[in-house]
Amino acid sequence: MHKLHEIGFPLDKVIDGFGSALFPPAPDFLIGMGRTNDAILYGGTFIFM
């Protein structure tokens, strides 16, 4: 959704979405969120309708 927002797509037009991003476990919450974001940016797959 962030990428759609950045390119100016109206988010209220999104009907449904699905995504997956694999990332390794992390020792704490902040590192885990960083790994999640990295996985989404560099290797995630998403489908929006």
mmCIF file of C-alpha atoms in Angstrom:
data_model
loop_
_atom_site.group_PDB
_atom_site.id
_atom_site.type_symbol
_atom_site.label_atom_id
_atom_site.label_comp_id
_atom_site.label_asym_id
_atom_site.label_seq_id
_atom_site.Cartn_x
_atom_site.Cartn_y
_atom_site.Cartn_z
ATOM 1 C CA MET A 1 0.000 0.000 0.000
ATOM 2 C CA HIS A 2 2.862 2.359 0.778
ATOM 3 C CA LYS A 3 4.240 2.015 -2.761
ATOM 4 C CA LEU A 4 0.798 2.644 -4.281
ATOM 5 C CA HIS A 5 0.462 5.746 -2.112
ATOM 6 C CA GLU A 6 3.929 6.969 -3.124
ATOM 7 C CA ILE A 7 3.109 6.750 -6.849
ATOM 8 C CA GLY A 8 -0.161 8.624 -6.351
ATOM 9 C CA PHE A 9 -2.632 5.745 -6.692
ATOM 10 C CA PRO A 10 -5.903 6.478 -4.841
ATOM 11 C CA LEU A 11 -5.921 3.962 -1.982
ATOM 12 C CA ASP A 12 -9.715 4.045 -1.726
ATOM 13 C CA LYS A 13 -9.779 2.290 -5.125
ATOM 14 C CA VAL A 14 -8.033 -0.838 -3.759
ATOM 15 C CA ILE A 15 -10.650 -3.570 -3.297
ATOM 16 C CA ASP A 16 -8.458 -6.410 -2.051
ATOM 17 C CA GLY A 17 -4.823 -7.336 -1.698
ATOM 18 C CA PHE A 18 -2.502 -10.201 -0.835
ATOM 19 C CA GLY A 19 1.188 -10.278 -0.125
ATOM 20 C CA SER A 20 3.971 -12.427 1.206
ATOM 21 C CA ALA A 21 7.495 -11.734 2.346
ATOM 22 C CA LEU A 22 9.765 -14.333 3.909
ATOM 23 C CA PHE A 23 12.236 -13.142 6.502
ATOM 24 C CA PRO A 24 14.383 -14.808 9.179
ATOM 25 C CA PRO A 25 13.414 -14.637 12.887
ATOM 26 C CA ALA A 26 14.790 -11.692 14.850
ATOM 27 C CA PRO A 27 15.888 -11.317 18.470
ATOM 28 C CA ASP A 28 13.620 -8.317 19.131
ATOM 29 C CA PHE A 29 10.637 -6.414 17.731
ATOM 30 C CA LEU A 30 12.482 -3.512 16.066
ATOM 31 C CA ILE A 31 14.957 -5.733 14.247
ATOM 32 C CA GLY A 32 12.046 -7.954 13.205
ATOM 33 C CA MET A 33 10.150 -4.998 11.743
ATOM 34 C CA GLY A 34 13.272 -3.909 9.868
ATOM 35 C CA ARG A 35 13.698 -7.369 8.383
ATOM 36 C CA THR A 36 10.024 -7.471 7.426
ATOM 37 C CA ASN A 37 10.296 -4.120 5.639
ATOM 38 C CA ASP A 38 13.481 -5.204 3.850
ATOM 39 C CA ALA A 39 11.833 -8.437 2.696
ATOM 40 C CA ILE A 40 8.838 -6.532 1.343
ATOM 41 C CA LEU A 41 11.000 -3.985 -0.490
ATOM 42 C CA TYR A 42 13.500 -6.422 -1.986
ATOM 43 C CA GLY A 43 11.704 -9.724 -2.428
ATOM 44 C CA GLY A 44 8.033 -9.449 -1.622
ATOM 45 C CA THR A 45 5.263 -10.451 -3.985
ATOM 46 C CA PHE A 46 1.974 -8.577 -3.926
ATOM 47 C CA ILE A 47 -1.273 -8.604 -5.838
ATOM 48 C CA PHE A 48 -3.750 -5.728 -5.604
ATOM 49 C CA MET A 49 -7.204 -5.581 -7.140
#
